[in-house]
CSV table of C-alpha atoms and ligand atoms in Angstrom, one decimal:
chain,number,residue,atom,x,y,z
A,1,MET,CA,0.1,0.1,0.0
A,2,ARG,CA,2.7,2.5,1.2
A,3,SER,CA,4.9,1.6,-1.7
A,4,ALA,CA,2.0,1.9,-4.3
A,5,GLN,CA,1.1,5.4,-3.1
A,6,PHE,CA,4.7,6.3,-3.0
A,7,ALA,CA,5.1,5.1,-6.7
A,8,ALA,CA,1.7,7.2,-7.8
A,9,ALA,CA,3.2,10.2,-6.1
A,10,VAL,CA,6.5,9.8,-7.8
A,11,ALA,CA,4.7,9.2,-11.1
A,12,ALA,CA,2.4,12.2,-10.7
A,13,PHE,CA,5.5,14.4,-9.8
A,14,ALA,CA,7.4,13.1,-12.9
A,15,GLY,CA,4.5,13.7,-15.1
A,16,PHE,CA,3.9,17.2,-13.8
A,17,ALA,CA,7.7,17.9,-14.3
A,18,ALA,CA,8.2,16.4,-17.6
A,19,ALA,CA,5.1,17.6,-19.5
A,20,LYS,CA,5.1,21.3,-20.1
A,21,THR,CA,1.7,22.2,-21.7
A,22,CYS,CA,1.3,25.2,-23.9
A,23,THR,CA,-2.2,26.5,-24.5
A,24,LYS,CA,-1.7,29.4,-26.7
A,25,ASP,CA,-1.7,29.2,-30.7
A,26,ILE,CA,1.8,29.0,-32.0
A,27,GLU,CA,2.6,30.8,-35.4
A,28,ILE,CA,5.9,29.8,-36.6
A,29,SER,CA,7.8,32.4,-38.6
A,30,GLU,CA,11.2,30.8,-39.1
A,31,PRO,CA,12.5,27.4,-40.3
A,32,THR,CA,13.9,26.1,-37.1
A,33,PRO,CA,11.7,27.4,-34.3
A,34,VAL,CA,12.3,26.7,-30.7
A,35,ILE,CA,9.2,25.3,-29.1
A,36,ASP,CA,9.6,24.6,-25.4
A,37,CYS,CA,6.3,22.6,-24.8
A,38,ASP,CA,5.7,18.8,-24.6
A,39,VAL,CA,2.2,19.5,-25.1
A,40,VAL,CA,0.5,22.1,-27.3
A,41,ASP,CA,-3.1,22.4,-26.3
A,42,ALA,CA,-3.7,24.8,-29.3
A,43,ASP,CA,-3.0,25.0,-33.1
A,44,ILE,CA,0.5,25.3,-34.7
A,45,THR,CA,0.5,27.4,-38.0
A,46,VAL,CA,3.3,28.3,-40.2
A,47,LYS,CA,3.7,31.7,-41.9
A,48,GLU,CA,3.6,31.8,-45.7
A,49,SER,CA,7.2,33.5,-45.6
A,50,VAL,CA,9.0,30.6,-44.0
A,51,ALA,CA,11.4,29.0,-46.4
A,52,GLY,CA,13.7,26.1,-46.6
A,53,ALA,CA,13.9,23.1,-44.5
A,54,LEU,CA,11.3,23.5,-41.9
A,55,SER,CA,12.2,21.5,-38.7
A,56,ILE,CA,9.4,21.5,-35.8
A,57,GLU,CA,11.2,19.8,-32.8
A,58,GLY,CA,10.1,19.9,-29.2
A,59,PRO,CA,6.3,19.2,-28.9
A,60,LYS,CA,5.3,15.6,-28.5
A,61,GLN,CA,1.7,15.9,-28.5
A,62,LEU,CA,-0.3,18.5,-30.4
A,63,LYS,CA,-3.9,18.7,-29.4
A,64,GLY,CA,-5.0,21.1,-32.0
A,65,ASP,CA,-4.2,21.5,-35.7
A,66,LEU,CA,-1.0,21.7,-37.7
A,67,ILE,CA,-1.6,23.9,-40.7
A,68,ILE,CA,1.0,25.1,-43.3
A,69,ASN,CA,-0.7,26.7,-46.2
A,70,ASN,CA,0.8,28.7,-49.2
A,71,ALA,CA,4.4,28.6,-48.1
A,72,SER,CA,5.8,28.2,-51.5
A,73,ASN,CA,9.5,28.3,-50.5
A,74,ILE,CA,9.3,25.4,-47.9
A,75,LEU,CA,11.4,22.6,-49.2
A,76,SER,CA,10.8,20.0,-46.6
A,77,ILE,CA,9.1,19.5,-43.5
A,78,SER,CA,10.3,17.4,-40.6
A,79,SER,CA,9.4,16.6,-36.9
A,80,SER,CA,10.9,13.7,-35.0
A,81,SER,CA,9.1,14.6,-31.7
A,82,ILE,CA,5.5,15.0,-32.6
A,83,ASN,CA,3.7,11.6,-32.2
A,84,SER,CA,0.1,12.7,-32.0
A,85,ILE,CA,-2.0,15.3,-33.6
A,86,GLY,CA,-5.4,15.6,-32.3
A,87,GLY,CA,-6.8,17.7,-35.1
A,88,ARG,CA,-6.0,18.2,-38.5
A,89,LEU,CA,-2.6,18.0,-40.3
A,90,GLU,CA,-3.2,20.2,-43.2
A,91,PHE,CA,-0.7,21.0,-45.8
A,92,GLN,CA,-1.9,22.9,-48.9
A,93,ALA,CA,-0.3,24.8,-51.8
A,94,LEU,CA,3.3,24.1,-50.9
A,95,ASN,CA,4.8,24.4,-54.4
A,96,SER,CA,8.3,23.5,-53.5
A,97,LEU,CA,7.8,21.0,-50.8
A,98,ASN,CA,9.7,17.8,-51.7
A,99,SER,CA,9.4,15.7,-48.6
A,100,ILE,CA,7.7,15.1,-45.2
A,101,ASN,CA,9.3,13.2,-42.5
A,102,MET,CA,7.4,12.9,-39.3
A,103,ASP,CA,8.9,9.6,-38.1
A,104,SER,CA,7.3,9.5,-34.6
A,105,LEU,CA,3.7,10.5,-35.8
A,106,GLU,CA,1.5,7.6,-34.8
A,107,SER,CA,-2.0,9.1,-34.7
A,108,VAL,CA,-3.7,12.1,-36.5
A,109,LYS,CA,-7.4,12.9,-36.6
A,110,GLU,CA,-7.3,14.3,-40.1
A,111,ILE,CA,-4.8,14.4,-42.8
A,112,VAL,CA,-5.4,16.8,-45.9
A,113,MET,CA,-2.7,17.1,-48.3
A,114,LYS,CA,-3.5,19.1,-51.5
A,115,LYS,CA,-1.6,20.9,-54.3
A,116,LEU,CA,1.7,19.7,-53.2
A,117,THR,CA,2.9,19.5,-56.6
A,118,ALA,CA,6.7,18.7,-56.0
A,119,LEU,CA,5.9,16.3,-52.9
A,120,GLN,CA,7.9,13.2,-53.6
A,121,THR,CA,8.2,11.3,-50.2
A,122,ILE,CA,6.3,11.0,-47.0
A,123,THR,CA,7.4,9.2,-43.9
A,124,PHE,CA,4.9,9.0,-41.1
A,125,GLY,CA,5.5,6.7,-38.1
A,126,SER,CA,8.7,4.5,-38.5
A,127,ASP,CA,7.6,1.0,-37.5
A,128,THR,CA,4.5,2.0,-35.8
A,129,VAL,CA,1.3,2.4,-37.6
A,130,THR,CA,-0.5,5.7,-38.1
A,131,LYS,CA,-4.1,5.8,-37.3
A,132,ALA,CA,-6.4,8.5,-38.9
A,133,GLU,CA,-10.0,9.3,-39.0
A,134,SER,CA,-9.7,10.8,-42.6
A,135,VAL,CA,-7.1,11.3,-45.0
A,136,GLU,CA,-7.1,13.2,-48.3
A,137,ILE,CA,-4.3,13.2,-50.7
A,138,THR,CA,-4.9,15.4,-53.7
A,139,ASP,CA,-2.8,16.7,-56.5
A,140,THR,CA,0.7,15.8,-55.5
A,141,ASP,CA,3.8,14.5,-57.1
A,142,LEU,CA,3.9,11.3,-54.9
A,143,SER,CA,4.7,8.0,-56.6
A,144,SER,CA,4.2,6.2,-53.6
A,145,LEU,CA,2.3,6.1,-50.4
A,146,SER,CA,4.4,3.6,-48.5
A,147,GLY,CA,4.9,6.3,-45.9
A,148,LEU,CA,1.2,6.2,-45.0
A,149,MET,CA,0.9,3.2,-42.8
A,150,LEU,CA,-2.7,2.9,-41.8
A,151,THR,CA,-4.8,0.0,-40.7
A,152,SER,CA,-7.8,1.6,-40.0
A,153,VAL,CA,-9.5,4.8,-41.3
A,154,LYS,CA,-12.8,6.3,-41.5
A,155,ASP,CA,-12.4,8.3,-45.0
A,156,LEU,CA,-9.6,7.8,-47.5
A,157,ASN,CA,-9.6,9.8,-50.5
A,158,ILE,CA,-6.7,9.7,-53.0
A,159,ASN,CA,-7.2,11.6,-56.3
A,160,ASN,CA,-5.3,13.5,-59.1
A,161,ASN,CA,-1.7,12.4,-58.1
A,162,ASP,CA,-0.5,12.1,-61.5
A,163,ARG,CA,2.4,10.0,-60.6
A,164,LEU,CA,0.9,7.6,-58.3
A,165,THR,CA,0.7,4.2,-60.0
A,166,LYS,CA,0.7,1.9,-57.0
A,167,PHE,CA,-1.1,1.6,-53.5
A,168,ASP,CA,-0.3,-1.2,-51.3
A,169,SER,CA,-1.7,-0.9,-48.0
A,170,ALA,CA,-2.3,-2.7,-44.9
A,171,LEU,CA,-5.6,-1.1,-44.3
A,172,VAL,CA,-8.0,-3.6,-42.4
A,173,ASN,CA,-11.2,-1.5,-42.0
A,174,VAL,CA,-12.5,1.7,-43.9
A,175,THR,CA,-15.8,2.7,-42.0
A,176,GLY,CA,-16.5,5.8,-44.2
A,177,GLN,CA,-15.4,6.3,-47.9
A,178,LEU,CA,-12.7,4.8,-49.9
A,179,LEU,CA,-12.3,7.0,-53.1
A,180,ILE,CA,-9.5,6.4,-55.3
A,181,ASN,CA,-9.5,8.2,-58.6
A,182,SER,CA,-7.7,10.0,-61.4
A,183,ASN,CA,-4.2,9.1,-60.2
A,184,GLY,CA,-1.4,7.7,-62.5
A,185,ARG,CA,-2.2,5.8,-65.5
A,186,ASP,CA,-2.5,2.0,-64.8
A,187,MET,CA,-2.7,2.4,-61.0
A,188,GLU,CA,-2.6,-0.8,-59.4
A,189,ILE,CA,-4.1,-1.3,-55.7
A,190,THR,CA,-3.6,-3.9,-53.5
A,191,LEU,CA,-5.4,-4.1,-50.1
A,192,ASN,CA,-4.5,-7.6,-49.1
A,193,ASP,CA,-5.7,-7.1,-45.6
A,194,LEU,CA,-9.0,-5.2,-46.1
A,195,GLU,CA,-11.8,-7.0,-44.4
A,196,THR,CA,-14.6,-4.5,-44.2
A,197,ALA,CA,-15.4,-1.2,-46.0
A,198,SER,CA,-18.1,1.1,-46.4
A,199,GLU,CA,-18.6,3.1,-49.6
A,200,ILE,CA,-15.9,2.2,-52.2
A,201,GLN,CA,-15.6,4.4,-55.5
A,202,ILE,CA,-12.8,3.5,-57.8
A,203,GLY,CA,-12.1,5.4,-61.0
A,204,ASN,CA,-9.0,5.1,-63.5
A,205,VAL,CA,-7.3,2.2,-62.0
A,206,LYS,CA,-5.9,-1.0,-63.6
A,207,THR,CA,-6.2,-3.5,-60.9
A,208,PHE,CA,-7.9,-3.5,-57.5
A,209,GLU,CA,-7.1,-6.5,-55.2
A,210,VAL,CA,-9.1,-7.2,-52.0
A,211,PRO,CA,-8.7,-10.9,-51.4
A,212,LYS,CA,-10.2,-10.7,-47.9
A,213,LEU,CA,-12.9,-8.1,-48.3
A,214,SER,CA,-16.0,-9.8,-46.9
A,215,VAL,CA,-18.5,-7.1,-46.5
A,216,VAL,CA,-19.1,-3.8,-48.0
A,217,LYS,CA,-21.4,-1.8,-45.8
A,218,ALA,CA,-22.5,0.7,-48.6
A,219,SER,CA,-21.8,0.5,-52.2
A,220,LEU,CA,-19.0,-0.7,-54.6
A,221,LYS,CA,-18.6,1.3,-57.8
A,222,PHE,CA,-16.1,1.1,-60.6
A,223,ASP,CA,-16.5,4.0,-63.1
A,224,GLN,CA,-14.3,4.7,-66.0
A,225,CYS,CA,-11.4,2.4,-65.3
A,226,ASP,CA,-10.0,2.4,-68.8
A,227,LYS,CA,-7.4,-0.3,-68.1
A,228,LEU,CA,-9.4,-2.5,-65.7
A,229,GLU,CA,-9.7,-6.0,-67.3
A,230,SER,CA,-10.9,-7.9,-64.5
A,231,PHE,CA,-12.1,-7.7,-61.0
A,232,ASN,CA,-12.6,-10.6,-58.6
A,233,ALA,CA,-13.9,-10.4,-55.2
A,234,PRO,CA,-13.2,-13.9,-53.8
A,235,ASN,CA,-14.4,-13.4,-50.2
A,236,LEU,CA,-17.1,-10.9,-50.4
A,237,THR,CA,-20.5,-12.1,-49.4
A,238,LYS,CA,-22.5,-9.1,-48.8
A,239,ILE,CA,-22.9,-5.5,-50.3
A,240,THR,CA,-25.4,-3.4,-48.3
A,241,ASP,CA,-26.2,-1.0,-51.0
A,242,ALA,CA,-25.3,-0.8,-54.8
A,243,LEU,CA,-22.8,-2.5,-56.8
A,244,ALA,CA,-21.9,-0.7,-60.3
A,245,PHE,CA,-19.6,-1.3,-63.0
A,246,ILE,CA,-20.0,1.8,-65.6
A,247,ASN,CA,-17.8,2.8,-68.6
A,248,ASN,CA,-14.9,0.4,-67.9
A,249,LYS,CA,-13.9,-0.2,-71.6
A,250,LYS,CA,-11.5,-3.1,-71.2
A,251,LEU,CA,-13.4,-5.0,-68.5
A,252,SER,CA,-14.1,-8.5,-69.6
A,253,ASN,CA,-14.4,-10.6,-66.4
A,254,VAL,CA,-16.2,-9.9,-63.4
A,255,THR,CA,-16.3,-12.5,-60.5
A,256,PHE,CA,-18.0,-12.7,-57.2
A,257,PRO,CA,-17.9,-16.2,-56.2
A,258,LYS,CA,-19.4,-16.0,-52.7
A,259,LEU,CA,-21.6,-12.9,-53.0
A,260,THR,CA,-25.0,-13.7,-52.1
A,261,GLU,CA,-26.8,-10.4,-51.4
A,262,ILE,CA,-26.8,-6.8,-53.1
A,263,GLY,CA,-29.2,-4.5,-51.0
A,264,GLY,CA,-29.3,-2.0,-53.7
A,265,ASP,CA,-29.0,-1.8,-57.5
A,266,LEU,CA,-26.8,-4.1,-59.5
A,267,ARG,CA,-25.8,-1.8,-62.5
A,268,ILE,CA,-23.5,-3.0,-65.3
A,269,VAL,CA,-23.4,-0.4,-68.1
A,270,ASN,CA,-21.3,0.2,-71.0
A,271,ASN,CA,-18.5,-2.0,-70.3
A,272,THR,CA,-18.2,-2.9,-74.0
A,273,GLU,CA,-15.8,-5.8,-73.6
A,274,LEU,CA,-18.0,-7.6,-70.9
A,275,THR,CA,-20.0,-10.2,-72.9
A,276,GLU,CA,-21.1,-12.5,-70.1
A,277,ILE,CA,-22.5,-12.1,-66.8
A,278,THR,CA,-21.5,-15.4,-65.2
A,279,GLY,CA,-19.6,-14.4,-62.2
A,280,PHE,CA,-22.4,-14.4,-59.8
A,281,PRO,CA,-22.9,-18.2,-58.9
A,282,LYS,CA,-24.5,-17.7,-55.4
A,283,LEU,CA,-26.2,-14.3,-55.8
A,284,GLU,CA,-29.8,-14.8,-54.3
A,285,SER,CA,-31.0,-11.0,-54.0
A,286,ALA,CA,-30.8,-7.5,-55.4
A,287,ALA,CA,-33.0,-4.4,-54.9
A,288,SER,CA,-32.9,-3.9,-58.7
A,289,ILE,CA,-31.0,-4.8,-61.9
A,290,ASN,CA,-29.8,-2.5,-64.7
A,291,PHE,CA,-27.7,-3.9,-67.4
A,292,GLY,CA,-26.9,-2.3,-70.8
A,293,GLY,CA,-24.0,-3.8,-73.0
A,294,ASN,CA,-22.9,-6.4,-75.4
A,295,PHE,CA,-24.1,-9.4,-73.4
A,296,GLU,CA,-24.3,-12.9,-75.1
A,297,ASP,CA,-24.7,-14.9,-71.9
A,298,ILE,CA,-26.0,-14.6,-68.4
A,299,GLU,CA,-26.1,-17.0,-65.7
A,300,MET,CA,-27.3,-16.3,-62.1
A,301,PRO,CA,-28.4,-19.9,-61.0
A,302,LYS,CA,-29.4,-18.8,-57.3
A,303,LEU,CA,-31.2,-15.6,-58.1
A,304,ASP,CA,-34.5,-15.7,-56.1
A,305,ARG,CA,-35.5,-12.1,-55.3
A,306,VAL,CA,-35.2,-9.0,-57.1
A,307,SER,CA,-37.6,-6.6,-55.1
A,308,GLY,CA,-37.8,-3.9,-57.6
A,309,THR,CA,-37.3,-4.0,-61.5
A,310,ALA,CA,-34.8,-5.5,-63.9
A,311,GLU,CA,-34.1,-3.0,-66.8
A,312,VAL,CA,-31.9,-4.7,-69.3
A,313,SER,CA,-30.7,-4.3,-72.8
A,314,THR,CA,-28.2,-6.0,-74.9
A,315,THR,CA,-26.7,-5.5,-78.3
A,316,SER,CA,-26.6,-9.2,-79.0
A,317,THR,CA,-28.8,-10.3,-82.0
A,318,LYS,CA,-29.6,-13.4,-79.9
A,319,ASP,CA,-32.6,-13.5,-77.6
A,320,ASP,CA,-31.0,-15.8,-74.7
A,321,PHE,CA,-30.1,-12.9,-72.5
A,322,CYS,CA,-33.7,-11.6,-72.6
A,323,LYS,CA,-35.2,-15.1,-72.2
A,324,PHE,CA,-33.3,-15.5,-68.9
A,325,PHE,CA,-35.0,-12.4,-67.5
A,326,GLU,CA,-38.4,-13.2,-68.8
A,327,LYS,CA,-38.3,-16.6,-67.1
A,328,ALA,CA,-37.2,-14.8,-63.9
A,329,ASP,CA,-40.0,-12.5,-64.4
A,330,SER,CA,-42.7,-15.0,-65.0
A,331,ASP,CA,-41.3,-17.2,-62.1
A,332,GLY,CA,-42.0,-14.4,-59.7
A,333,VAL,CA,-38.3,-13.6,-58.9
A,334,ILE,CA,-38.3,-10.2,-60.2
A,335,ARG,CA,-41.1,-8.6,-58.3
A,336,GLY,CA,-41.1,-5.2,-60.1
A,337,GLY,CA,-41.1,-6.8,-63.5
A,338,ALA,CA,-38.4,-7.2,-66.3
A,339,ASP,CA,-38.1,-5.1,-69.2
A,340,CYS,CA,-35.5,-6.5,-71.6
A,341,THR,CA,-34.5,-5.6,-75.2
A,342,PHE,CA,-31.8,-7.3,-77.3
A,343,ASP,CA,-30.4,-6.3,-80.8
A,344,ASN,CA,-30.3,-2.8,-79.4
A,345,LYS,CA,-27.6,-0.7,-80.9
A,346,ASP,CA,-27.8,1.8,-78.0
A,347,ALA,CA,-27.7,-0.7,-75.2
A,348,ASN,CA,-24.6,0.4,-73.8
A,349,GLN,CA,-26.4,3.6,-72.8
A,350,GLY,CA,-28.2,1.8,-70.0
A,351,GLY,CA,-31.0,-0.6,-69.5
A,352,GLU,CA,-33.6,2.2,-69.6
A,353,THR,CA,-32.7,2.9,-73.1
A,354,LYS,CA,-35.4,2.1,-75.5
A,355,GLY,CA,-34.8,0.6,-78.9
A,356,GLY,CA,-34.1,-3.0,-79.9
A,357,ARG,CA,-36.4,-6.2,-80.0
A,358,LYS,CA,-38.4,-7.9,-77.5
A,359,THR,CA,-38.5,-11.8,-77.4
A,360,ASP,CA,-42.2,-11.7,-78.2
A,361,GLY,CA,-41.2,-10.3,-81.7
A,362,SER,CA,-42.2,-6.8,-81.1
A,363,SER,CA,-39.9,-3.8,-81.2
A,364,SER,CA,-39.3,-1.5,-78.2
A,365,SER,CA,-40.9,2.0,-78.7
A,366,SER,CA,-37.7,3.8,-80.0
A,367,ASP,CA,-38.2,7.5,-80.3
A,368,ASN,CA,-35.1,7.4,-82.4
A,369,SER,CA,-34.4,11.1,-82.6
A,370,GLY,CA,-30.6,10.9,-82.8
A,371,ASP,CA,-28.8,13.2,-80.4
A,372,ASN,CA,-31.8,13.7,-78.1
A,373,GLU,CA,-32.0,10.1,-77.5
A,374,ASP,CA,-28.3,9.8,-76.7
A,375,ALA,CA,-28.5,12.7,-74.3
A,376,ALA,CA,-31.6,11.0,-72.7
A,377,GLY,CA,-29.6,7.8,-72.3
A,378,ILE,CA,-26.6,9.4,-70.7
A,379,VAL,CA,-28.8,11.6,-68.3
A,380,GLY,CA,-30.4,8.5,-67.3
A,381,VAL,CA,-27.2,6.8,-66.2
A,382,ASN,CA,-25.9,9.9,-64.4
A,383,THR,CA,-29.0,10.7,-62.5
A,384,ALA,CA,-29.2,7.2,-61.6
A,385,LEU,CA,-25.6,7.3,-60.3
A,386,MET,CA,-26.3,10.4,-58.4
A,387,GLY,CA,-29.2,8.8,-56.6
A,388,LEU,CA,-26.9,6.0,-55.5
A,389,ALA,CA,-24.4,8.5,-54.3
A,390,LEU,CA,-27.2,10.2,-52.3
A,391,ILE,CA,-28.4,7.1,-50.8
A,392,ALA,CA,-25.0,6.1,-49.8
A,393,GLY,CA,-24.5,9.5,-48.3
A,394,VAL,CA,-27.7,9.4,-46.2
A,395,ALA,CA,-26.8,5.8,-45.1
A,396,GLN,CA,-23.5,7.1,-43.8
A,397,LEU,CA,-25.3,10.0,-41.7
A,398,LEU,CA,-27.5,7.2,-40.0
B,401,NAG,C1,-3.7,30.3,-50.1
B,401,NAG,O1,-3.8,31.1,-51.2
B,401,NAG,C2,-5.0,30.9,-52.1
B,401,NAG,C3,-4.8,31.6,-53.4
B,401,NAG,O2,-3.8,32.5,-53.4
B,401,NAG,C4,-6.2,31.5,-51.1
B,401,NAG,O3,-7.3,31.4,-51.8
B,401,NAG,C5,-6.1,30.9,-49.9
B,401,NAG,O4,-7.2,31.4,-49.0
B,401,NAG,C6,-4.9,30.9,-49.2
B,401,NAG,N1,-5.0,29.9,-48.0
B,401,NAG,C7,-4.7,30.4,-46.6
B,401,NAG,C8,-4.8,29.4,-45.6
B,401,NAG,O5,-4.1,31.5,-46.6
B,402,NAG,C1,-11.7,-4.2,-38.1
B,402,NAG,O1,-13.2,-4.4,-37.9
B,402,NAG,C2,-13.6,-5.6,-37.3
B,402,NAG,C3,-15.3,-5.8,-37.3
B,402,NAG,O2,-15.8,-4.6,-37.2
B,402,NAG,C4,-12.9,-5.4,-35.7
B,402,NAG,O3,-13.2,-6.6,-35.2
B,402,NAG,C5,-11.4,-5.2,-35.9
B,402,NAG,O4,-10.9,-5.0,-34.5
B,402,NAG,C6,-11.1,-4.0,-36.8
B,402,NAG,N1,-9.7,-4.0,-36.9
B,402,NAG,C7,-8.9,-2.9,-37.0
B,402,NAG,C8,-7.4,-3.1,-37.1
B,402,NAG,O5,-9.6,-1.9,-37.0
B,403,NAG,C1,-13.3,-14.5,-45.6
B,403,NAG,O1,-14.2,-13.7,-44.8
B,403,NAG,C2,-14.6,-14.4,-43.6
B,403,NAG,C3,-15.6,-13.7,-42.8
B,403,NAG,O2,-16.6,-13.5,-43.5
B,403,NAG,C4,-13.4,-14.6,-42.7
B,403,NAG,O3,-13.5,-15.4,-41.6
B,403,NAG,C5,-12.2,-15.6,-43.5
B,403,NAG,O4,-11.0,-15.7,-42.9
B,403,NAG,C6,-11.9,-14.6,-44.9
B,403,NAG,N1,-11.2,-15.5,-45.7
B,403,NAG,C7,-10.1,-15.1,-46.3
B,403,NAG,C8,-9.4,-16.0,-47.3
B,403,NAG,O5,-9.7,-14.0,-46.1
B,404,NAG,C1,-19.2,4.5,-72.6
B,404,NAG,O1,-17.8,4.3,-72.1
B,404,NAG,C2,-16.9,5.2,-72.9
B,404,NAG,C3,-15.6,4.8,-72.4
B,404,NAG,O2,-15.4,3.6,-72.0
B,404,NAG,C4,-17.2,6.7,-72.9
B,404,NAG,O3,-16.3,7.2,-73.6
B,404,NAG,C5,-18.7,6.8,-73.3
B,404,NAG,O4,-19.0,8.1,-73.2
B,404,NAG,C6,-19.5,6.0,-72.5
B,404,NAG,N1,-21.0,6.2,-73.0
B,404,NAG,C7,-21.9,6.5,-72.2
B,404,NAG,C8,-23.2,6.6,-72.8
B,404,NAG,O5,-21.6,7.0,-71.0
B,405,NAG,C1,-12.2,-14.7,-64.5
B,405,NAG,O1,-11.6,-14.3,-63.3
B,405,NAG,C2,-11.5,-15.5,-62.5
B,405,NAG,C3,-10.9,-14.8,-61.1
B,405,NAG,O2,-9.8,-14.1,-61.2
B,405,NAG,C4,-10.8,-16.5,-63.1
B,405,NAG,O3,-10.8,-17.7,-62.1
B,405,NAG,C5,-11.3,-16.9,-64.3
B,405,NAG,O4,-10.6,-17.9,-64.9
B,405,NAG,C6,-11.5,-15.7,-65.2
B,405,NAG,N1,-12.3,-16.0,-66.5
B,405,NAG,C7,-11.9,-15.8,-67.7
B,405,NAG,C8,-12.8,-16.3,-68.7
B,405,NAG,O5,-10.9,-15.3,-67.8
């Protein structure tokens, strides 16, 4: 008892002596500032005039934000003392910034890095792991994000980093949005440990590997991935909202061997190399189906409940594709009814597109007035997508 009290007293005294807390905001005006605080319970900002190698040593814990914006002559930013940032790390419009080295940093609430057009390397946390609620990396010259060692994040948004062609990450859970779009051509993404995710939107990538992904709690969407040839989700069983593949011009193979349930719309439109939909051997249910493309074959042997409609169309001159949907409709599988056309040259504009033939020999009412119809088709796809985005957004608020 006595020794425990003594130890507690010593610990309290040592803690008091060691941790000097500063509570006023700090504005840094030179590259090697002296900051005599262990804890900064305030924000640190850096003046636009600071130039050269900025080194922030001293503070270990920053409870507020670290903000460095518009300092176009800063070449590098380093700190080996800061290990946590309770607020935001925001680095924006630093045109000459080449490297960031904060090798003690283990946790940050939010990371925003934008318009860092010369930034080539980042190091956060040496052998530890960085946790963050939200990370946005936009418009940098980074060719690698290996400095970002995250296992868990709420939102991760990586876009418009022209030289970024690879993203390998040990991420396990993404609870908010994972948005990866418009980075380097042929970008390859490998998330070998990802187990659960919420909203996933992928654009302009060549490969997206998620071998362990088992649940998507919002939507999974691939849009305009010009080099994506195949996507396989070997362990994915459930998607709470929508699954969409839109405008992926080389995509020819889509496989979801364990997927049983899609809570929202299943939309596969304008992937002109995708001629068969046979990668859903276990799929039992979806809220609605919208297919438009060059489909010759479809197999969904377990499908038994589509609560809404199936609006589907193919350029194929064979009627097999439509026969599948008509049978599913007459078997009562598609509760909202199926509307299918084949031999429709405009099928890639989306399943709602009129035109083509029906299996009963009639032709679909086609107000073929050239541009107008094209425009209507495109609008159809986009408004539907926006609807999905909205639903996903609302779902996240809940
Ligand atoms: C940085 O500069 C841009 C344009 O010059 C300006 O709009 C922005 O407000 C500045 N940001 C800060 C934090 O000063
Ligand atoms: C990931 O999520 C699962 C299930 O929600 C949880 O059990 C696990 O601890 C999380 N892992 C990490 C690294 O956040
Ligand atoms: C697949 O997901 C399940 C959880 O649904 C998990 O237990 C299993 O380990 C995963 N398999 C692989 C190969 O990742
Ligand atoms: C179909 O996809 C291609 C790119 O793969 C795109 O150029 C075209 O605009 C898309 N068509 C529609 C109707 O969205
Ligand atoms: C499609 O991809 C799956 C999974 O990667 C693979 O097993 C299958 O052989 C591929 N099918 C074709 C026709 O390439």
